Amino acid sequence: MSKFSRFMKANKIKKENGFYPATKSLVDENGTALKWEFRHITSKENEAIREDCTVEVPITGKPNMFRQKLKSGLYAQKMIVASVVVPDLYDKELQDSYGVMTPEDLLLAMVDNPGEYNDLASFVQKFQGFDVSFSDKVDEAKN
């Protein structure tokens, strides 16, 4: 028996999908908000999303010097899209019904209430293991 046997993949706890009513404007025949299904993303997927949402910005007064800046709104949006299982935000018929061409635009069209969108973003961040939301981090950095 290996000294690392407890760390083998077979011993890793499987993460279950979660459900959340992303918007009150999409309801079933009883008027109950439809629950969307979410999956856990991997650390590798998260890093790819973070890299995709990071830009280099010039440092004022220092020519040819740049710093990295995370576009946090875009990062949250892409994390939500990567997490959603149902509805399929990549489905062309669903995109066409809203007149959009990308999963990110479909997300914003389906959850078009800013308060609901912020609640959804908070849910996804916590679901993905981020215990402190982006806005909490921003507030903490300001203080």
Short mmCIF file of N, CA and C in Angstrom, two decimals:
data_model
loop_
_atom_site.label_atom_id
_atom_site.label_comp_id
_atom_site.label_asym_id
_atom_site.label_seq_id
_atom_site.Cartn_x
_atom_site.Cartn_y
_atom_site.Cartn_z
N MET A 1 0.85 -1.18 0.00
CA MET A 1 0.00 0.00 0.00
C MET A 1 0.89 1.25 0.00
N SER A 2 0.59 2.15 -0.91
CA SER A 2 1.36 3.37 -1.07
C SER A 2 1.11 4.31 0.11
N LYS A 3 2.15 5.06 0.47
CA LYS A 3 1.98 6.03 1.54
C LYS A 3 1.07 7.18 1.11
N PHE A 4 0.78 7.25 -0.20
CA PHE A 4 -0.09 8.30 -0.72
C PHE A 4 -1.47 7.75 -1.12
N SER A 5 -1.80 6.57 -0.69
CA SER A 5 -3.04 5.93 -1.14
C SER A 5 -4.28 6.77 -0.80
N ARG A 6 -4.25 7.49 0.27
CA ARG A 6 -5.40 8.32 0.63
C ARG A 6 -5.59 9.49 -0.34
N PHE A 7 -4.53 9.84 -1.05
CA PHE A 7 -4.60 10.96 -1.98
C PHE A 7 -4.95 10.54 -3.41
N MET A 8 -5.15 9.26 -3.64
CA MET A 8 -5.46 8.77 -4.97
C MET A 8 -6.83 9.28 -5.41
N LYS A 9 -6.98 9.42 -6.72
CA LYS A 9 -8.21 9.98 -7.29
C LYS A 9 -9.45 9.21 -6.87
N ALA A 10 -9.30 7.91 -6.69
CA ALA A 10 -10.45 7.09 -6.29
C ALA A 10 -11.03 7.53 -4.95
N ASN A 11 -10.23 8.20 -4.12
CA ASN A 11 -10.68 8.65 -2.81
C ASN A 11 -11.24 10.08 -2.81
N LYS A 12 -11.16 10.72 -3.95
CA LYS A 12 -11.62 12.11 -4.04
C LYS A 12 -13.14 12.16 -4.03
N ILE A 13 -13.69 13.05 -3.23
CA ILE A 13 -15.14 13.21 -3.13
C ILE A 13 -15.67 13.85 -4.41
N LYS A 14 -16.69 13.25 -4.99
CA LYS A 14 -17.30 13.78 -6.20
C LYS A 14 -18.19 14.97 -5.84
N LYS A 15 -18.02 16.06 -6.57
CA LYS A 15 -18.81 17.26 -6.35
C LYS A 15 -20.11 17.15 -7.13
N GLU A 16 -21.21 17.34 -6.44
CA GLU A 16 -22.53 17.25 -7.07
C GLU A 16 -22.91 18.59 -7.69
N ASN A 17 -23.73 18.52 -8.73
CA ASN A 17 -24.25 19.73 -9.35
C ASN A 17 -25.21 20.42 -8.38
N GLY A 18 -25.38 21.72 -8.57
CA GLY A 18 -26.28 22.49 -7.73
C GLY A 18 -27.37 23.13 -8.57
N PHE A 19 -28.40 23.61 -7.91
CA PHE A 19 -29.54 24.22 -8.60
C PHE A 19 -29.85 25.57 -7.96
N TYR A 20 -30.24 26.52 -8.82
CA TYR A 20 -30.51 27.87 -8.34
C TYR A 20 -31.47 28.55 -9.32
N PRO A 21 -32.52 29.22 -8.82
CA PRO A 21 -33.42 29.97 -9.71
C PRO A 21 -32.77 31.30 -10.09
N ALA A 22 -32.16 31.35 -11.27
CA ALA A 22 -31.36 32.51 -11.67
C ALA A 22 -32.19 33.77 -11.88
N THR A 23 -33.44 33.60 -12.27
CA THR A 23 -34.29 34.76 -12.52
C THR A 23 -35.75 34.42 -12.24
N LYS A 24 -36.47 35.40 -11.76
CA LYS A 24 -37.90 35.21 -11.49
C LYS A 24 -38.74 35.39 -12.76
N SER A 25 -38.10 35.81 -13.84
CA SER A 25 -38.85 36.09 -15.08
C SER A 25 -39.03 34.85 -15.96
N LEU A 26 -38.38 33.74 -15.61
CA LEU A 26 -38.58 32.48 -16.33
C LEU A 26 -39.21 31.50 -15.36
N VAL A 27 -40.48 31.16 -15.61
CA VAL A 27 -41.24 30.36 -14.65
C VAL A 27 -41.88 29.14 -15.32
N ASP A 28 -42.25 28.16 -14.50
CA ASP A 28 -42.97 26.99 -15.00
C ASP A 28 -44.47 27.30 -15.05
N GLU A 29 -45.27 26.28 -15.38
CA GLU A 29 -46.72 26.48 -15.52
C GLU A 29 -47.42 26.90 -14.22
N ASN A 30 -46.74 26.69 -13.08
CA ASN A 30 -47.31 27.09 -11.78
C ASN A 30 -46.82 28.45 -11.31
N GLY A 31 -45.99 29.10 -12.12
CA GLY A 31 -45.46 30.40 -11.75
C GLY A 31 -44.22 30.35 -10.87
N THR A 32 -43.65 29.14 -10.71
CA THR A 32 -42.44 28.96 -9.90
C THR A 32 -41.22 29.21 -10.78
N ALA A 33 -40.27 29.98 -10.26
CA ALA A 33 -39.05 30.28 -11.01
C ALA A 33 -38.31 28.99 -11.36
N LEU A 34 -37.88 28.90 -12.63
CA LEU A 34 -37.15 27.72 -13.09
C LEU A 34 -35.77 27.67 -12.45
N LYS A 35 -35.39 26.49 -11.97
CA LYS A 35 -34.05 26.33 -11.39
C LYS A 35 -33.07 25.94 -12.48
N TRP A 36 -31.98 26.65 -12.50
CA TRP A 36 -30.89 26.34 -13.43
C TRP A 36 -29.98 25.33 -12.75
N GLU A 37 -29.29 24.53 -13.55
CA GLU A 37 -28.35 23.54 -13.01
C GLU A 37 -26.92 24.04 -13.23
N PHE A 38 -26.11 23.88 -12.20
CA PHE A 38 -24.72 24.35 -12.24
C PHE A 38 -23.77 23.21 -11.90
N ARG A 39 -22.62 23.23 -12.54
CA ARG A 39 -21.57 22.24 -12.25
C ARG A 39 -20.37 22.97 -11.66
N HIS A 40 -19.54 22.21 -10.96
CA HIS A 40 -18.30 22.77 -10.43
C HIS A 40 -17.27 22.81 -11.56
N ILE A 41 -16.57 23.91 -11.67
CA ILE A 41 -15.48 23.99 -12.64
C ILE A 41 -14.20 23.58 -11.95
N THR A 42 -13.20 23.20 -12.74
CA THR A 42 -11.92 22.78 -12.18
C THR A 42 -11.02 23.99 -11.99
N SER A 43 -9.98 23.80 -11.21
CA SER A 43 -8.99 24.87 -11.03
C SER A 43 -8.35 25.24 -12.36
N LYS A 44 -8.14 24.24 -13.22
CA LYS A 44 -7.55 24.50 -14.53
C LYS A 44 -8.49 25.35 -15.38
N GLU A 45 -9.79 25.04 -15.37
CA GLU A 45 -10.76 25.85 -16.10
C GLU A 45 -10.80 27.27 -15.55
N ASN A 46 -10.76 27.40 -14.23
CA ASN A 46 -10.77 28.71 -13.60
C ASN A 46 -9.56 29.54 -14.03
N GLU A 47 -8.40 28.92 -14.06
CA GLU A 47 -7.19 29.64 -14.46
C GLU A 47 -7.27 30.10 -15.91
N ALA A 48 -7.84 29.26 -16.78
CA ALA A 48 -8.00 29.65 -18.18
C ALA A 48 -8.96 30.84 -18.30
N ILE A 49 -10.04 30.82 -17.53
CA ILE A 49 -11.00 31.93 -17.54
C ILE A 49 -10.32 33.19 -17.01
N ARG A 50 -9.59 33.06 -15.91
CA ARG A 50 -8.90 34.21 -15.33
C ARG A 50 -7.88 34.80 -16.32
N GLU A 51 -7.14 33.94 -16.98
CA GLU A 51 -6.14 34.39 -17.96
C GLU A 51 -6.82 35.13 -19.11
N ASP A 52 -7.96 34.59 -19.55
CA ASP A 52 -8.71 35.18 -20.65
C ASP A 52 -9.25 36.56 -20.28
N CYS A 53 -9.46 36.81 -19.01
CA CYS A 53 -10.05 38.07 -18.54
C CYS A 53 -9.02 39.04 -17.97
N THR A 54 -7.75 38.73 -18.14
CA THR A 54 -6.68 39.58 -17.63
C THR A 54 -6.07 40.37 -18.78
N VAL A 55 -5.93 41.66 -18.57
CA VAL A 55 -5.33 42.53 -19.58
C VAL A 55 -4.14 43.25 -18.96
N GLU A 56 -3.25 43.71 -19.83
CA GLU A 56 -2.12 44.51 -19.36
C GLU A 56 -2.45 45.97 -19.59
N VAL A 57 -2.27 46.77 -18.54
CA VAL A 57 -2.54 48.20 -18.63
C VAL A 57 -1.24 48.95 -18.38
N PRO A 58 -1.03 50.00 -19.16
CA PRO A 58 0.20 50.78 -18.97
C PRO A 58 0.22 51.46 -17.60
N ILE A 59 1.40 51.52 -17.02
CA ILE A 59 1.57 52.21 -15.74
C ILE A 59 1.85 53.68 -16.04
N THR A 60 1.02 54.55 -15.49
CA THR A 60 1.14 55.98 -15.73
C THR A 60 2.51 56.49 -15.30
N GLY A 61 3.14 57.22 -16.21
CA GLY A 61 4.44 57.83 -15.90
C GLY A 61 5.61 56.88 -16.06
N LYS A 62 5.36 55.63 -16.44
CA LYS A 62 6.45 54.66 -16.64
C LYS A 62 6.29 54.03 -18.02
N PRO A 63 6.96 54.65 -19.01
CA PRO A 63 6.83 54.15 -20.39
C PRO A 63 7.27 52.68 -20.49
N ASN A 64 6.56 51.95 -21.32
CA ASN A 64 6.85 50.54 -21.59
C ASN A 64 6.73 49.64 -20.36
N MET A 65 6.04 50.10 -19.34
CA MET A 65 5.80 49.25 -18.17
C MET A 65 4.30 49.04 -18.02
N PHE A 66 3.95 47.80 -17.72
CA PHE A 66 2.55 47.44 -17.64
C PHE A 66 2.28 46.65 -16.36
N ARG A 67 1.00 46.66 -15.95
CA ARG A 67 0.58 45.83 -14.83
C ARG A 67 -0.64 45.04 -15.30
N GLN A 68 -0.86 43.91 -14.66
CA GLN A 68 -2.01 43.09 -15.04
C GLN A 68 -3.24 43.55 -14.29
N LYS A 69 -4.37 43.54 -15.00
CA LYS A 69 -5.64 43.92 -14.39
C LYS A 69 -6.68 42.88 -14.78
N LEU A 70 -7.37 42.37 -13.78
CA LEU A 70 -8.44 41.41 -14.02
C LEU A 70 -9.73 42.17 -14.29
N LYS A 71 -10.38 41.87 -15.40
CA LYS A 71 -11.69 42.44 -15.70
C LYS A 71 -12.70 41.59 -14.91
N SER A 72 -12.98 42.00 -13.68
CA SER A 72 -13.75 41.17 -12.75
C SER A 72 -15.17 40.89 -13.22
N GLY A 73 -15.81 41.84 -13.88
CA GLY A 73 -17.16 41.62 -14.39
C GLY A 73 -17.18 40.54 -15.47
N LEU A 74 -16.22 40.61 -16.38
CA LEU A 74 -16.11 39.61 -17.44
C LEU A 74 -15.74 38.25 -16.85
N TYR A 75 -14.87 38.26 -15.86
CA TYR A 75 -14.47 37.01 -15.19
C TYR A 75 -15.68 36.34 -14.54
N ALA A 76 -16.50 37.09 -13.84
CA ALA A 76 -17.69 36.53 -13.20
C ALA A 76 -18.65 36.00 -14.27
N GLN A 77 -18.81 36.75 -15.34
CA GLN A 77 -19.70 36.35 -16.42
C GLN A 77 -19.25 35.03 -17.05
N LYS A 78 -17.97 34.91 -17.35
CA LYS A 78 -17.44 33.70 -17.97
C LYS A 78 -17.49 32.51 -16.99
N MET A 79 -17.30 32.79 -15.71
CA MET A 79 -17.39 31.72 -14.72
C MET A 79 -18.83 31.19 -14.64
N ILE A 80 -19.79 32.10 -14.70
CA ILE A 80 -21.20 31.67 -14.68
C ILE A 80 -21.49 30.81 -15.90
N VAL A 81 -21.08 31.28 -17.08
CA VAL A 81 -21.33 30.54 -18.32
C VAL A 81 -20.68 29.16 -18.25
N ALA A 82 -19.46 29.07 -17.75
CA ALA A 82 -18.77 27.78 -17.65
C ALA A 82 -19.46 26.85 -16.66
N SER A 83 -20.17 27.41 -15.69
CA SER A 83 -20.81 26.63 -14.65
C SER A 83 -22.19 26.11 -15.04
N VAL A 84 -22.89 26.84 -15.91
CA VAL A 84 -24.28 26.50 -16.23
C VAL A 84 -24.34 25.23 -17.07
N VAL A 85 -25.15 24.28 -16.62
CA VAL A 85 -25.41 23.04 -17.36
C VAL A 85 -26.76 23.17 -18.07
N VAL A 86 -27.77 23.59 -17.32
CA VAL A 86 -29.13 23.77 -17.85
C VAL A 86 -29.62 25.14 -17.40
N PRO A 87 -30.01 25.99 -18.32
CA PRO A 87 -30.17 25.77 -19.75
C PRO A 87 -28.82 25.78 -20.46
N ASP A 88 -28.75 25.16 -21.64
CA ASP A 88 -27.52 25.13 -22.41
C ASP A 88 -27.34 26.48 -23.09
N LEU A 89 -26.44 27.28 -22.54
CA LEU A 89 -26.22 28.64 -23.07
C LEU A 89 -25.54 28.64 -24.43
N TYR A 90 -25.06 27.48 -24.87
CA TYR A 90 -24.41 27.35 -26.18
C TYR A 90 -25.41 26.91 -27.26
N ASP A 91 -26.65 26.64 -26.88
CA ASP A 91 -27.66 26.16 -27.81
C ASP A 91 -28.06 27.26 -28.79
N LYS A 92 -27.90 26.96 -30.09
CA LYS A 92 -28.17 27.97 -31.12
C LYS A 92 -29.64 28.37 -31.13
N GLU A 93 -30.55 27.42 -30.95
CA GLU A 93 -31.98 27.74 -30.96
C GLU A 93 -32.34 28.68 -29.81
N LEU A 94 -31.77 28.44 -28.65
CA LEU A 94 -32.02 29.30 -27.49
C LEU A 94 -31.41 30.69 -27.71
N GLN A 95 -30.19 30.72 -28.25
CA GLN A 95 -29.55 32.01 -28.57
C GLN A 95 -30.39 32.78 -29.59
N ASP A 96 -30.86 32.08 -30.63
CA ASP A 96 -31.66 32.73 -31.67
C ASP A 96 -32.95 33.31 -31.09
N SER A 97 -33.55 32.60 -30.11
CA SER A 97 -34.81 33.08 -29.54
C SER A 97 -34.63 34.42 -28.82
N TYR A 98 -33.40 34.69 -28.35
CA TYR A 98 -33.11 35.96 -27.67
C TYR A 98 -32.39 36.94 -28.60
N GLY A 99 -32.09 36.50 -29.84
CA GLY A 99 -31.42 37.38 -30.79
C GLY A 99 -29.97 37.66 -30.44
N VAL A 100 -29.28 36.67 -29.84
CA VAL A 100 -27.88 36.83 -29.47
C VAL A 100 -27.05 35.73 -30.12
N MET A 101 -25.71 35.89 -30.08
CA MET A 101 -24.86 34.91 -30.76
C MET A 101 -23.80 34.28 -29.86
N THR A 102 -23.73 34.68 -28.59
CA THR A 102 -22.73 34.11 -27.70
C THR A 102 -23.40 33.67 -26.40
N PRO A 103 -22.80 32.70 -25.71
CA PRO A 103 -23.38 32.28 -24.43
C PRO A 103 -23.38 33.41 -23.40
N GLU A 104 -22.37 34.27 -23.44
CA GLU A 104 -22.30 35.39 -22.50
C GLU A 104 -23.46 36.37 -22.74
N ASP A 105 -23.72 36.67 -24.01
CA ASP A 105 -24.83 37.57 -24.33
C ASP A 105 -26.17 36.93 -23.97
N LEU A 106 -26.28 35.61 -24.16
CA LEU A 106 -27.52 34.91 -23.81
C LEU A 106 -27.75 34.98 -22.31
N LEU A 107 -26.70 34.78 -21.53
CA LEU A 107 -26.81 34.88 -20.08
C LEU A 107 -27.37 36.24 -19.68
N LEU A 108 -26.81 37.30 -20.24
CA LEU A 108 -27.25 38.66 -19.91
C LEU A 108 -28.67 38.94 -20.40
N ALA A 109 -29.07 38.31 -21.51
CA ALA A 109 -30.42 38.50 -22.01
C ALA A 109 -31.44 37.75 -21.15
N MET A 110 -31.06 36.58 -20.68
CA MET A 110 -31.98 35.78 -19.87
C MET A 110 -32.11 36.32 -18.45
N VAL A 111 -31.01 36.77 -17.90
CA VAL A 111 -31.02 37.35 -16.54
C VAL A 111 -30.75 38.84 -16.71
N ASP A 112 -31.80 39.55 -17.11
CA ASP A 112 -31.63 40.97 -17.46
C ASP A 112 -31.96 41.92 -16.32
N ASN A 113 -32.22 41.37 -15.14
CA ASN A 113 -32.45 42.19 -13.95
C ASN A 113 -31.11 42.30 -13.20
N PRO A 114 -30.55 43.51 -13.05
CA PRO A 114 -29.23 43.65 -12.44
C PRO A 114 -29.13 43.05 -11.04
N GLY A 115 -30.18 43.18 -10.24
CA GLY A 115 -30.15 42.61 -8.89
C GLY A 115 -30.09 41.09 -8.93
N GLU A 116 -30.89 40.50 -9.82
CA GLU A 116 -30.87 39.04 -9.97
C GLU A 116 -29.52 38.57 -10.49
N TYR A 117 -28.95 39.33 -11.42
CA TYR A 117 -27.64 38.96 -11.97
C TYR A 117 -26.57 38.98 -10.87
N ASN A 118 -26.60 40.02 -10.03
CA ASN A 118 -25.63 40.09 -8.92
C ASN A 118 -25.82 38.92 -7.96
N ASP A 119 -27.07 38.57 -7.67
CA ASP A 119 -27.35 37.43 -6.80
C ASP A 119 -26.85 36.14 -7.43
N LEU A 120 -27.05 35.99 -8.74
CA LEU A 120 -26.56 34.81 -9.45
C LEU A 120 -25.04 34.73 -9.39
N ALA A 121 -24.38 35.86 -9.63
CA ALA A 121 -22.91 35.88 -9.57
C ALA A 121 -22.42 35.50 -8.18
N SER A 122 -23.08 35.99 -7.15
CA SER A 122 -22.70 35.63 -5.77
C SER A 122 -22.91 34.14 -5.52
N PHE A 123 -24.05 33.60 -5.99
CA PHE A 123 -24.31 32.17 -5.83
C PHE A 123 -23.21 31.34 -6.48
N VAL A 124 -22.87 31.68 -7.73
CA VAL A 124 -21.86 30.90 -8.48
C VAL A 124 -20.50 30.99 -7.80
N GLN A 125 -20.12 32.17 -7.33
CA GLN A 125 -18.83 32.31 -6.65
C GLN A 125 -18.77 31.42 -5.41
N LYS A 126 -19.83 31.42 -4.62
CA LYS A 126 -19.85 30.58 -3.42
C LYS A 126 -19.91 29.11 -3.81
N PHE A 127 -20.69 28.77 -4.83
CA PHE A 127 -20.80 27.40 -5.31
C PHE A 127 -19.44 26.88 -5.77
N GLN A 128 -18.65 27.76 -6.37
CA GLN A 128 -17.33 27.37 -6.87
C GLN A 128 -16.25 27.40 -5.79
N GLY A 129 -16.64 27.71 -4.57
CA GLY A 129 -15.69 27.64 -3.46
C GLY A 129 -15.08 28.95 -3.04
N PHE A 130 -15.51 30.03 -3.66
CA PHE A 130 -15.02 31.34 -3.25
C PHE A 130 -15.92 31.83 -2.13
N ASP A 131 -15.44 31.78 -0.91
CA ASP A 131 -16.26 32.14 0.24
C ASP A 131 -16.51 33.64 0.36
N VAL A 132 -15.59 34.43 -0.19
CA VAL A 132 -15.72 35.89 -0.15
C VAL A 132 -15.99 36.36 -1.57
N SER A 133 -17.03 37.15 -1.76
CA SER A 133 -17.39 37.62 -3.10
C SER A 133 -16.41 38.67 -3.60
N PHE A 134 -16.46 38.93 -4.91
CA PHE A 134 -15.59 39.95 -5.51
C PHE A 134 -15.85 41.31 -4.89
N SER A 135 -17.13 41.64 -4.68
CA SER A 135 -17.44 42.96 -4.13
C SER A 135 -16.91 43.09 -2.70
N ASP A 136 -16.94 41.99 -1.93
CA ASP A 136 -16.36 42.02 -0.59
C ASP A 136 -14.86 42.27 -0.66
N LYS A 137 -14.20 41.63 -1.64
CA LYS A 137 -12.75 41.82 -1.81
C LYS A 137 -12.44 43.26 -2.20
N VAL A 138 -13.27 43.83 -3.08
CA VAL A 138 -13.07 45.23 -3.49
C VAL A 138 -13.23 46.15 -2.30
N ASP A 139 -14.30 45.92 -1.51
CA ASP A 139 -14.52 46.75 -0.32
C ASP A 139 -13.36 46.62 0.66
N GLU A 140 -12.85 45.39 0.82
CA GLU A 140 -11.73 45.15 1.74
C GLU A 140 -10.47 45.88 1.24
N ALA A 141 -10.25 45.86 -0.07
CA ALA A 141 -9.07 46.52 -0.64
C ALA A 141 -9.15 48.04 -0.48
N LYS A 142 -10.36 48.58 -0.53
CA LYS A 142 -10.54 50.03 -0.38
C LYS A 142 -10.24 50.48 1.04
N ASN A 143 -10.47 49.62 2.02
CA ASN A 143 -10.27 50.01 3.41
C ASN A 143 -8.88 49.83 3.88
#
